[in-house]
mmCIF file of N, CA and C in Angstrom:
data_model
loop_
_atom_site.group_PDB
_atom_site.id
_atom_site.type_symbol
_atom_site.label_atom_id
_atom_site.label_comp_id
_atom_site.label_asym_id
_atom_site.label_seq_id
_atom_site.Cartn_x
_atom_site.Cartn_y
_atom_site.Cartn_z
ATOM 1 N N MET A 1 69.420 37.379 102.304
ATOM 2 C CA MET A 1 70.155 36.146 102.517
ATOM 3 C C MET A 1 69.433 35.026 101.785
ATOM 4 N N ILE A 2 70.188 34.175 101.171
ATOM 5 C CA ILE A 2 69.651 33.035 100.439
ATOM 6 C C ILE A 2 70.028 31.769 101.192
ATOM 7 N N CYS A 3 69.056 30.920 101.402
ATOM 8 C CA CYS A 3 69.273 29.673 102.130
ATOM 9 C C CYS A 3 70.209 28.764 101.331
ATOM 10 N N PRO A 4 71.260 28.218 101.952
ATOM 11 C CA PRO A 4 72.180 27.346 101.216
ATOM 12 C C PRO A 4 71.571 25.983 100.870
ATOM 13 N N GLN A 5 70.496 25.606 101.538
ATOM 14 C CA GLN A 5 69.890 24.300 101.274
ATOM 15 C C GLN A 5 68.818 24.372 100.193
ATOM 16 N N CYS A 6 67.846 25.282 100.352
ATOM 17 C CA CYS A 6 66.726 25.310 99.394
ATOM 18 C C CYS A 6 66.744 26.543 98.492
ATOM 19 N N ARG A 7 67.709 27.441 98.667
ATOM 20 C CA ARG A 7 67.884 28.660 97.868
ATOM 21 C C ARG A 7 66.692 29.609 97.953
ATOM 22 N N SER A 8 66.000 29.583 99.048
ATOM 23 C CA SER A 8 64.880 30.479 99.268
ATOM 24 C C SER A 8 65.405 31.807 99.819
ATOM 25 N N ALA A 9 64.729 32.882 99.487
ATOM 26 C CA ALA A 9 65.106 34.194 100.013
ATOM 27 C C ALA A 9 64.338 34.522 101.284
ATOM 28 N N GLU A 10 63.592 33.569 101.789
ATOM 29 C CA GLU A 10 62.789 33.770 102.992
ATOM 30 C C GLU A 10 63.608 33.480 104.249
ATOM 31 N N CYS A 11 64.734 34.143 104.404
ATOM 32 C CA CYS A 11 65.592 33.939 105.564
ATOM 33 C C CYS A 11 65.573 35.182 106.448
ATOM 34 N N PHE A 12 65.752 34.980 107.735
ATOM 35 C CA PHE A 12 65.789 36.096 108.661
ATOM 36 C C PHE A 12 66.860 35.833 109.701
ATOM 37 N N ARG A 13 67.312 36.914 110.328
ATOM 38 C CA ARG A 13 68.321 36.786 111.367
ATOM 39 C C ARG A 13 67.722 36.101 112.582
ATOM 40 N N SER A 14 68.389 35.098 113.073
ATOM 41 C CA SER A 14 67.958 34.366 114.250
ATOM 42 C C SER A 14 68.645 34.970 115.473
ATOM 43 N N HIS A 15 68.016 34.837 116.627
ATOM 44 C CA HIS A 15 68.614 35.369 117.849
ATOM 45 C C HIS A 15 69.796 34.498 118.271
ATOM 46 N N ARG A 16 70.820 35.166 118.789
ATOM 47 C CA ARG A 16 71.969 34.430 119.291
ATOM 48 C C ARG A 16 71.640 33.876 120.670
ATOM 49 N N SER A 17 72.019 32.635 120.891
ATOM 50 C CA SER A 17 71.818 32.022 122.198
ATOM 51 C C SER A 17 72.901 30.980 122.407
ATOM 52 N N GLY A 18 73.526 31.046 123.534
ATOM 53 C CA GLY A 18 74.547 30.060 123.858
ATOM 54 C C GLY A 18 75.938 30.487 123.428
ATOM 55 N N PRO A 19 76.937 29.819 123.960
ATOM 56 C CA PRO A 19 78.327 30.182 123.672
ATOM 57 C C PRO A 19 78.737 29.946 122.219
ATOM 58 N N THR A 20 78.144 28.956 121.560
ATOM 59 C CA THR A 20 78.495 28.675 120.174
ATOM 60 C C THR A 20 78.144 29.852 119.268
ATOM 61 N N ASP A 21 76.964 30.417 119.482
ATOM 62 C CA ASP A 21 76.547 31.563 118.672
ATOM 63 C C ASP A 21 77.473 32.756 118.869
ATOM 64 N N PHE A 22 77.904 32.974 120.095
ATOM 65 C CA PHE A 22 78.788 34.104 120.351
ATOM 66 C C PHE A 22 80.196 33.868 119.793
ATOM 67 N N LEU A 23 80.646 32.618 119.745
ATOM 68 C CA LEU A 23 81.936 32.321 119.115
ATOM 69 C C LEU A 23 81.878 32.568 117.610
ATOM 70 N N PHE A 24 80.767 32.183 116.972
ATOM 71 C CA PHE A 24 80.612 32.462 115.550
ATOM 72 C C PHE A 24 80.552 33.960 115.285
ATOM 73 N N THR A 25 79.990 34.723 116.218
ATOM 74 C CA THR A 25 79.923 36.173 116.067
ATOM 75 C C THR A 25 81.320 36.777 116.021
ATOM 76 N N LEU A 26 82.241 36.217 116.774
ATOM 77 C CA LEU A 26 83.620 36.719 116.768
ATOM 78 C C LEU A 26 84.285 36.523 115.406
ATOM 79 N N THR A 27 83.853 35.528 114.651
ATOM 80 C CA THR A 27 84.424 35.277 113.329
ATOM 81 C C THR A 27 83.686 36.027 112.226
ATOM 82 N N GLY A 28 82.668 36.788 112.599
ATOM 83 C CA GLY A 28 81.928 37.570 111.602
ATOM 84 C C GLY A 28 80.684 36.889 111.080
ATOM 85 N N CYS A 29 80.368 35.708 111.589
ATOM 86 C CA CYS A 29 79.174 34.989 111.140
ATOM 87 C C CYS A 29 78.021 35.250 112.105
ATOM 88 N N ARG A 30 76.827 35.293 111.551
ATOM 89 C CA ARG A 30 75.622 35.510 112.340
ATOM 90 C C ARG A 30 74.660 34.351 112.108
ATOM 91 N N PRO A 31 73.813 34.041 113.099
ATOM 92 C CA PRO A 31 72.832 32.967 112.888
ATOM 93 C C PRO A 31 71.652 33.442 112.038
ATOM 94 N N TRP A 32 71.230 32.593 111.113
ATOM 95 C CA TRP A 32 70.104 32.858 110.223
ATOM 96 C C TRP A 32 69.170 31.658 110.273
ATOM 97 N N ARG A 33 67.919 31.858 109.928
ATOM 98 C CA ARG A 33 66.956 30.760 109.843
ATOM 99 C C ARG A 33 66.120 30.948 108.582
ATOM 100 N N CYS A 34 65.885 29.836 107.885
ATOM 101 C CA CYS A 34 65.080 29.843 106.672
ATOM 102 C C CYS A 34 63.626 29.554 107.037
ATOM 103 N N ARG A 35 62.725 30.383 106.546
ATOM 104 C CA ARG A 35 61.302 30.163 106.812
ATOM 105 C C ARG A 35 60.744 28.998 105.994
ATOM 106 N N THR A 36 61.366 28.694 104.880
ATOM 107 C CA THR A 36 60.855 27.640 104.003
ATOM 108 C C THR A 36 61.211 26.256 104.516
ATOM 109 N N CYS A 37 62.486 26.008 104.763
ATOM 110 C CA CYS A 37 62.901 24.660 105.163
ATOM 111 C C CYS A 37 63.306 24.570 106.642
ATOM 112 N N GLU A 38 63.198 25.683 107.386
ATOM 113 C CA GLU A 38 63.494 25.732 108.823
ATOM 114 C C GLU A 38 64.965 25.452 109.150
ATOM 115 N N LEU A 39 65.858 25.531 108.178
ATOM 116 C CA LEU A 39 67.278 25.315 108.432
ATOM 117 C C LEU A 39 67.847 26.506 109.186
ATOM 118 N N ARG A 40 68.627 26.226 110.220
ATOM 119 C CA ARG A 40 69.344 27.283 110.943
ATOM 120 C C ARG A 40 70.798 27.165 110.539
ATOM 121 N N PHE A 41 71.372 28.281 110.091
ATOM 122 C CA PHE A 41 72.740 28.245 109.597
ATOM 123 C C PHE A 41 73.454 29.531 109.980
ATOM 124 N N TYR A 42 74.771 29.496 109.882
ATOM 125 C CA TYR A 42 75.600 30.660 110.169
ATOM 126 C C TYR A 42 76.145 31.190 108.857
ATOM 127 N N ALA A 43 76.127 32.491 108.722
ATOM 128 C CA ALA A 43 76.629 33.067 107.478
ATOM 129 C C ALA A 43 77.005 34.518 107.686
ATOM 130 N N ARG A 44 77.828 34.988 106.793
ATOM 131 C CA ARG A 44 78.108 36.419 106.715
ATOM 132 C C ARG A 44 77.026 37.025 105.843
ATOM 133 N N ARG A 45 77.241 38.227 105.389
ATOM 134 C CA ARG A 45 76.242 38.842 104.510
ATOM 135 C C ARG A 45 76.043 38.027 103.243
ATOM 136 N N VAL A 46 77.114 37.391 102.797
ATOM 137 C CA VAL A 46 77.064 36.582 101.579
ATOM 138 C C VAL A 46 77.544 35.184 101.925
ATOM 139 N N ALA A 47 76.786 34.175 101.514
ATOM 140 C CA ALA A 47 77.180 32.794 101.764
ATOM 141 C C ALA A 47 78.487 32.485 101.032
ATOM 142 N N LEU A 48 79.329 31.667 101.639
ATOM 143 C CA LEU A 48 80.621 31.326 101.041
ATOM 144 C C LEU A 48 80.458 30.673 99.677
ATOM 145 N N ARG A 49 79.341 30.018 99.468
ATOM 146 C CA ARG A 49 79.080 29.364 98.190
ATOM 147 C C ARG A 49 78.976 30.372 97.042
ATOM 148 N N PHE A 50 78.572 31.619 97.356
ATOM 149 C CA PHE A 50 78.355 32.635 96.331
ATOM 150 C C PHE A 50 79.342 33.802 96.425
ATOM 151 N N ILE A 51 80.361 33.694 97.243
ATOM 152 C CA ILE A 51 81.283 34.805 97.483
ATOM 153 C C ILE A 51 82.078 35.179 96.233
ATOM 154 N N HIS A 52 82.230 34.246 95.299
ATOM 155 C CA HIS A 52 83.025 34.506 94.093
ATOM 156 C C HIS A 52 82.264 35.317 93.044
ATOM 157 N N LEU A 53 80.966 35.547 93.250
ATOM 158 C CA LEU A 53 80.150 36.299 92.298
ATOM 159 C C LEU A 53 80.051 37.767 92.711
ATOM 160 N N ALA A 54 79.748 38.629 91.759
ATOM 161 C CA ALA A 54 79.598 40.057 92.044
ATOM 162 C C ALA A 54 78.410 40.266 92.972
ATOM 163 N N HIS A 55 78.637 41.006 94.055
ATOM 164 C CA HIS A 55 77.593 41.305 95.022
ATOM 165 C C HIS A 55 77.901 42.634 95.688
ATOM 166 N N CYS A 56 76.900 43.220 96.280
ATOM 167 C CA CYS A 56 77.070 44.495 96.981
ATOM 168 C C CYS A 56 77.890 44.260 98.239
ATOM 169 N N ARG A 57 78.927 45.024 98.412
ATOM 170 C CA ARG A 57 79.783 44.840 99.583
ATOM 171 C C ARG A 57 79.140 45.386 100.845
ATOM 172 N N LYS A 58 78.114 46.195 100.689
ATOM 173 C CA LYS A 58 77.456 46.795 101.849
ATOM 174 C C LYS A 58 76.355 45.904 102.407
ATOM 175 N N CYS A 59 75.478 45.374 101.535
ATOM 176 C CA CYS A 59 74.340 44.582 102.020
ATOM 177 C C CYS A 59 74.351 43.136 101.536
ATOM 178 N N GLY A 60 75.221 42.775 100.589
ATOM 179 C CA GLY A 60 75.300 41.405 100.110
ATOM 180 C C GLY A 60 74.311 41.063 99.009
ATOM 181 N N ASN A 61 73.641 42.054 98.445
ATOM 182 C CA ASN A 61 72.632 41.832 97.413
ATOM 183 C C ASN A 61 73.279 41.384 96.102
ATOM 184 N N PHE A 62 72.648 40.417 95.421
ATOM 185 C CA PHE A 62 73.121 39.939 94.127
ATOM 186 C C PHE A 62 72.348 40.541 92.964
ATOM 187 N N ASP A 63 71.223 41.144 93.241
ATOM 188 C CA ASP A 63 70.386 41.731 92.196
ATOM 189 C C ASP A 63 70.924 43.129 91.880
ATOM 190 N N LEU A 64 71.903 43.192 91.001
ATOM 191 C CA LEU A 64 72.613 44.432 90.695
ATOM 192 C C LEU A 64 72.250 44.950 89.316
ATOM 193 N N GLU A 65 72.430 46.235 89.130
ATOM 194 C CA GLU A 65 72.220 46.866 87.825
ATOM 195 C C GLU A 65 73.565 47.317 87.278
ATOM 196 N N ARG A 66 73.804 47.099 85.992
ATOM 197 C CA ARG A 66 75.009 47.632 85.350
ATOM 198 C C ARG A 66 74.796 49.114 85.133
ATOM 199 N N ILE A 67 75.813 49.910 85.444
ATOM 200 C CA ILE A 67 75.737 51.351 85.251
ATOM 201 C C ILE A 67 76.989 51.826 84.533
ATOM 202 N N SER A 68 76.984 53.089 84.132
ATOM 203 C CA SER A 68 78.140 53.685 83.482
ATOM 204 C C SER A 68 79.283 53.822 84.485
ATOM 205 N N ARG A 69 80.510 53.644 84.027
ATOM 206 C CA ARG A 69 81.671 53.746 84.918
ATOM 207 C C ARG A 69 81.825 55.135 85.520
ATOM 208 N N GLU A 70 81.355 56.148 84.823
ATOM 209 C CA GLU A 70 81.493 57.519 85.303
ATOM 210 C C GLU A 70 80.593 57.804 86.506
ATOM 211 N N ARG A 71 79.620 56.955 86.777
ATOM 212 C CA ARG A 71 78.696 57.180 87.889
ATOM 213 C C ARG A 71 79.255 56.729 89.234
ATOM 214 N N VAL A 72 80.360 55.969 89.233
ATOM 215 C CA VAL A 72 80.968 55.521 90.488
ATOM 216 C C VAL A 72 81.899 56.621 90.979
ATOM 217 N N ASP A 73 81.620 57.121 92.194
ATOM 218 C CA ASP A 73 82.391 58.239 92.740
ATOM 219 C C ASP A 73 83.319 57.834 93.869
ATOM 220 N N ASP A 74 82.950 56.845 94.647
ATOM 221 C CA ASP A 74 83.726 56.470 95.825
ATOM 222 C C ASP A 74 84.556 55.222 95.558
ATOM 223 N N GLY A 75 85.624 55.098 96.312
ATOM 224 C CA GLY A 75 86.474 53.915 96.204
ATOM 225 C C GLY A 75 87.920 54.290 95.939
ATOM 226 N N SER A 76 88.731 53.283 95.854
ATOM 227 C CA SER A 76 90.144 53.510 95.607
ATOM 228 C C SER A 76 90.477 53.238 94.146
ATOM 229 N N LEU A 77 91.418 53.959 93.627
ATOM 230 C CA LEU A 77 91.925 53.797 92.259
ATOM 231 C C LEU A 77 90.812 53.866 91.204
ATOM 232 N N ILE A 78 89.887 54.799 91.385
ATOM 233 C CA ILE A 78 88.747 54.918 90.470
ATOM 234 C C ILE A 78 89.220 55.176 89.047
ATOM 235 N N PHE A 79 90.193 56.063 88.879
ATOM 236 C CA PHE A 79 90.692 56.371 87.541
ATOM 237 C C PHE A 79 91.234 55.114 86.858
ATOM 238 N N ALA A 80 91.999 54.316 87.602
ATOM 239 C CA ALA A 80 92.578 53.090 87.034
ATOM 240 C C ALA A 80 91.490 52.079 86.685
ATOM 241 N N LYS A 81 90.477 51.976 87.526
ATOM 242 C CA LYS A 81 89.394 51.029 87.262
ATOM 243 C C LYS A 81 88.594 51.449 86.033
ATOM 244 N N ARG A 82 88.417 52.751 85.857
ATOM 245 C CA ARG A 82 87.722 53.225 84.656
ATOM 246 C C ARG A 82 88.580 52.971 83.418
ATOM 247 N N LEU A 83 89.875 53.227 83.544
ATOM 248 C CA LEU A 83 90.786 53.035 82.429
ATOM 249 C C LEU A 83 90.875 51.553 82.030
ATOM 250 N N LEU A 84 90.882 50.677 83.017
ATOM 251 C CA LEU A 84 90.947 49.236 82.760
ATOM 252 C C LEU A 84 89.577 48.636 82.437
ATOM 253 N N ARG A 85 88.557 49.479 82.404
ATOM 254 C CA ARG A 85 87.202 49.104 82.005
ATOM 255 C C ARG A 85 86.587 48.043 82.915
ATOM 256 N N PHE A 86 86.769 48.205 84.233
ATOM 257 C CA PHE A 86 86.105 47.321 85.181
ATOM 258 C C PHE A 86 84.604 47.549 85.092
ATOM 259 N N PRO A 87 83.785 46.520 85.214
ATOM 260 C CA PRO A 87 82.331 46.708 85.198
ATOM 261 C C PRO A 87 81.869 47.457 86.449
ATOM 262 N N ALA A 88 80.920 48.376 86.260
ATOM 263 C CA ALA A 88 80.359 49.141 87.367
ATOM 264 C C ALA A 88 78.937 48.676 87.629
ATOM 265 N N TYR A 89 78.581 48.584 88.910
ATOM 266 C CA TYR A 89 77.272 48.094 89.309
ATOM 267 C C TYR A 89 76.640 49.047 90.317
ATOM 268 N N ARG A 90 75.309 48.933 90.435
ATOM 269 C CA ARG A 90 74.558 49.691 91.428
ATOM 270 C C ARG A 90 73.610 48.723 92.130
ATOM 271 N N CYS A 91 73.590 48.808 93.458
ATOM 272 C CA CYS A 91 72.687 48.004 94.274
ATOM 273 C C CYS A 91 71.455 48.857 94.566
ATOM 274 N N ASP A 92 70.290 48.394 94.156
ATOM 275 C CA ASP A 92 69.076 49.186 94.315
ATOM 276 C C ASP A 92 68.655 49.376 95.773
ATOM 277 N N PRO A 93 68.665 48.338 96.631
ATOM 278 C CA PRO A 93 68.200 48.557 98.007
ATOM 279 C C PRO A 93 69.038 49.559 98.807
ATOM 280 N N CYS A 94 70.361 49.501 98.691
ATOM 281 C CA CYS A 94 71.191 50.407 99.498
ATOM 282 C C CYS A 94 71.832 51.519 98.674
ATOM 283 N N ARG A 95 71.596 51.545 97.356
ATOM 284 C CA ARG A 95 72.066 52.589 96.453
ATOM 285 C C ARG A 95 73.602 52.685 96.365
ATOM 286 N N GLU A 96 74.273 51.618 96.698
ATOM 287 C CA GLU A 96 75.737 51.575 96.617
ATOM 288 C C GLU A 96 76.158 51.429 95.162
ATOM 289 N N ARG A 97 77.152 52.217 94.730
ATOM 290 C CA ARG A 97 77.714 52.114 93.376
ATOM 291 C C ARG A 97 79.174 51.716 93.515
ATOM 292 N N PHE A 98 79.587 50.707 92.745
ATOM 293 C CA PHE A 98 80.937 50.166 92.928
ATOM 294 C C PHE A 98 81.404 49.441 91.672
ATOM 295 N N PHE A 99 82.707 49.171 91.633
ATOM 296 C CA PHE A 99 83.324 48.363 90.588
ATOM 297 C C PHE A 99 83.524 46.955 91.130
ATOM 298 N N SER A 100 83.448 45.965 90.243
ATOM 299 C CA SER A 100 83.731 44.594 90.647
ATOM 300 C C SER A 100 84.234 43.819 89.434
ATOM 301 N N ILE A 101 85.301 43.062 89.635
ATOM 302 C CA ILE A 101 85.805 42.212 88.555
ATOM 303 C C ILE A 101 85.278 40.794 88.677
ATOM 304 N N ARG A 102 84.494 40.551 89.723
ATOM 305 C CA ARG A 102 83.881 39.237 89.885
ATOM 306 C C ARG A 102 82.810 39.042 88.819
ATOM 307 N N PRO A 103 82.606 37.821 88.381
ATOM 308 C CA PRO A 103 81.572 37.588 87.350
ATOM 309 C C PRO A 103 80.182 37.895 87.890
ATOM 310 N N PHE A 104 79.373 38.508 87.043
ATOM 311 C CA PHE A 104 78.009 38.860 87.427
ATOM 312 C C PHE A 104 77.058 37.742 87.046
ATOM 313 N N GLN A 105 76.353 37.239 88.044
ATOM 314 C CA GLN A 105 75.331 36.232 87.817
ATOM 315 C C GLN A 105 74.255 36.471 88.862
ATOM 316 N N PRO A 106 73.078 36.902 88.426
ATOM 317 C CA PRO A 106 72.041 37.141 89.434
ATOM 318 C C PRO A 106 71.632 35.832 90.096
ATOM 319 N N ILE A 107 71.621 35.840 91.401
ATOM 320 C CA ILE A 107 71.199 34.674 92.167
ATOM 321 C C ILE A 107 69.726 34.868 92.481
ATOM 322 N N LEU A 108 68.905 34.076 91.844
ATOM 323 C CA LEU A 108 67.471 34.203 92.042
ATOM 324 C C LEU A 108 67.013 33.205 93.087
ATOM 325 N N ALA A 109 66.162 33.666 93.953
ATOM 326 C CA ALA A 109 65.607 32.774 94.965
ATOM 327 C C ALA A 109 64.648 31.800 94.298
ATOM 328 N N SER A 110 64.568 30.612 94.845
ATOM 329 C CA SER A 110 63.638 29.639 94.280
ATOM 330 C C SER A 110 62.213 30.076 94.574
ATOM 331 N N GLU A 111 61.341 29.795 93.646
ATOM 332 C CA GLU A 111 59.938 30.178 93.802
ATOM 333 C C GLU A 111 59.233 29.096 94.607
ATOM 334 N N ARG A 112 58.562 29.509 95.644
ATOM 335 C CA ARG A 112 57.789 28.585 96.439
ATOM 336 C C ARG A 112 56.433 28.413 95.769
ATOM 337 N N PRO A 113 55.977 27.195 95.565
ATOM 338 C CA PRO A 113 54.683 27.035 94.915
ATOM 339 C C PRO A 113 53.577 27.638 95.770
ATOM 340 N N GLU A 114 52.718 28.382 95.119
ATOM 341 C CA GLU A 114 51.616 29.010 95.820
ATOM 342 C C GLU A 114 50.644 27.929 96.288
ATOM 343 N N ALA A 115 50.124 28.125 97.460
ATOM 344 C CA ALA A 115 49.135 27.179 97.972
ATOM 345 C C ALA A 115 47.878 27.285 97.106
ATOM 346 N N GLU A 116 47.311 26.147 96.849
ATOM 347 C CA GLU A 116 46.117 26.170 96.023
ATOM 348 C C GLU A 116 45.018 26.909 96.762
ATOM 349 N N GLN A 117 44.476 27.878 96.086
ATOM 350 C CA GLN A 117 43.416 28.648 96.701
ATOM 351 C C GLN A 117 42.105 27.915 96.490
ATOM 352 N N GLN A 118 41.434 27.710 97.584
ATOM 353 C CA GLN A 118 40.151 27.037 97.495
ATOM 354 C C GLN A 118 39.075 28.095 97.327
ATOM 355 N N ILE A 119 38.306 27.943 96.312
ATOM 356 C CA ILE A 119 37.233 28.881 96.066
ATOM 357 C C ILE A 119 36.011 28.400 96.835
ATOM 358 N N PRO A 120 35.511 29.218 97.748
ATOM 359 C CA PRO A 120 34.356 28.758 98.518
ATOM 360 C C PRO A 120 33.134 28.636 97.617
ATOM 361 N N GLU A 121 32.391 27.594 97.870
ATOM 362 C CA GLU A 121 31.200 27.378 97.080
ATOM 363 C C GLU A 121 30.138 28.386 97.492
ATOM 364 N N THR A 122 29.491 28.956 96.509
ATOM 365 C CA THR A 122 28.444 29.914 96.827
ATOM 366 C C THR A 122 27.120 29.189 96.939
ATOM 367 N N VAL A 123 26.390 29.611 97.886
ATOM 368 C CA VAL A 123 25.089 28.989 98.127
ATOM 369 C C VAL A 123 24.033 29.881 97.490
ATOM 370 N N HIS A 124 23.262 29.320 96.604
ATOM 371 C CA HIS A 124 22.187 30.058 95.961
ATOM 372 C C HIS A 124 20.881 29.747 96.683
ATOM 373 N N THR A 125 20.231 30.746 97.088
ATOM 374 C CA THR A 125 18.931 30.524 97.719
ATOM 375 C C THR A 125 17.847 31.028 96.801
ATOM 376 N N GLU A 126 16.865 30.231 96.673
ATOM 377 C CA GLU A 126 15.743 30.645 95.843
ATOM 378 C C GLU A 126 14.668 31.180 96.764
ATOM 379 N N GLY A 127 14.155 32.272 96.401
ATOM 380 C CA GLY A 127 13.222 32.809 97.350
ATOM 381 C C GLY A 127 12.109 33.520 96.840
#
């Protein structure tokens, strides 16, 4: 999941609490929280802001690999999709292979600046 505010990939599922969270669950949305900016938001597997881009329908991953059309085995109208030359993709985390006519644009998480590492001063003793 990518945070809609800071575009960080450091998001995790938040626990549901209260009637509002359960109402959102009925619509297919789940609560998420960003570790970077502490934003709590509701989302499906894919944020609505990025739903128009090619993504894995199983896990919502945007980091896809282009593969040969002949490698896609499951789905509907496979012959027609191959004939019409639909792009074929593979999701590495869940190994899903599928066709998608949505434009492919990898959504990269923003890089958090590394904390400056302080090098401890070494004490030299003469002896």
